[in-house]
Tab-separated table of C-alpha atoms in Angstrom:
chain	number	residue	atom	x	y	z
M	1	MET	CA	-20.983	-42.749	24.357
M	2	SER	CA	-18.053	-40.421	24.920
M	3	ASP	CA	-16.027	-42.207	22.209
M	4	TRP	CA	-18.763	-41.538	19.669
M	5	PHE	CA	-18.923	-37.886	20.750
M	6	LYS	CA	-15.126	-37.499	20.548
M	7	ALA	CA	-15.088	-39.123	17.101
M	8	SER	CA	-17.801	-36.739	15.975
M	9	ILE	CA	-15.838	-33.710	17.220
M	10	ASP	CA	-12.656	-34.990	15.563
M	11	LEU	CA	-14.495	-35.468	12.270
M	12	GLN	CA	-15.846	-31.920	12.431
M	13	LYS	CA	-12.337	-30.592	13.102
M	14	GLN	CA	-11.022	-32.505	10.099
M	15	MET	CA	-13.811	-31.121	7.934
M	16	LEU	CA	-13.062	-27.571	9.090
M	17	ASP	CA	-9.346	-28.059	8.399
M	18	ALA	CA	-10.148	-29.342	4.903
M	19	GLN	CA	-12.407	-26.350	4.252
M	20	LYS	CA	-9.700	-23.968	5.477
M	21	GLN	CA	-7.163	-25.603	3.164
M	22	ALA	CA	-9.599	-25.309	0.254
M	23	LEU	CA	-10.122	-21.616	1.004
M	24	ASP	CA	-6.368	-21.066	1.270
M	25	PHE	CA	-5.849	-22.782	-2.075
M	26	GLY	CA	-8.618	-20.693	-3.632
M	27	SER	CA	-6.983	-17.544	-2.324
M	28	GLN	CA	-3.636	-18.580	-3.791
M	29	ALA	CA	-5.277	-19.391	-7.124
M	30	THR	CA	-6.983	-15.990	-7.146
M	31	LYS	CA	-3.674	-14.246	-6.465
M	32	ALA	CA	-2.004	-16.210	-9.248
M	33	GLY	CA	-4.858	-15.291	-11.591
M	34	ASP	CA	-4.493	-11.616	-10.689
M	35	ALA	CA	-0.764	-11.789	-11.406
M	36	MET	CA	-1.482	-13.397	-14.783
M	37	VAL	CA	-3.962	-10.655	-15.684
M	38	GLN	CA	-1.412	-8.000	-14.728
M	39	ALA	CA	1.248	-9.697	-16.858
M	40	GLN	CA	-1.127	-9.897	-19.813
M	41	GLU	CA	-2.024	-6.217	-19.428
M	42	ALA	CA	1.642	-5.250	-19.318
M	43	SER	CA	2.305	-7.343	-22.436
M	44	ARG	CA	-0.589	-5.682	-24.249
M	45	LYS	CA	0.690	-2.218	-23.346
M	46	ALA	CA	4.199	-3.144	-24.487
M	47	ALA	CA	2.861	-4.440	-27.807
M	48	GLU	CA	0.854	-1.241	-28.341
M	49	ALA	CA	3.915	0.872	-27.525
M	50	ASN	CA	6.026	-1.184	-29.927
M	51	LEU	CA	3.447	-0.717	-32.689
M	52	ALA	CA	3.321	3.030	-32.038
M	53	ALA	CA	7.118	3.212	-32.191
M	54	TRP	CA	7.224	1.373	-35.522
M	55	GLN	CA	4.481	3.580	-36.927
M	56	ALA	CA	6.360	6.707	-35.855
M	57	TRP	CA	9.562	5.353	-37.384
M	58	THR	CA	7.884	4.592	-40.704
M	59	ARG	CA	6.223	8.049	-40.740
M	60	LEU	CA	9.625	9.597	-40.094
M	61	TRP	CA	11.051	7.861	-43.158
M	62	GLY	CA	7.848	8.090	-45.198
M	63	VAL	CA	7.648	4.379	-45.963
M	64	GLY	CA	4.358	3.358	-44.393
M	65	PRO	CA	0.655	3.991	-44.760
M	66	TRP	CA	0.559	5.480	-41.258
């Protein structure tokens, strides 16, 4: 009887450890996703700034429709 009870407790501990690992992995994936979004936002802002710089340059020299 005690062996069955101990096995049951051990199984529950293993299940809790697996759930904790899954939550840890999910947290890491969320952090990586946040970093990716921040990188994409920075890239978008850089592209917009580059476009604005080119438009200003072409206005300066009068060669563009801007």
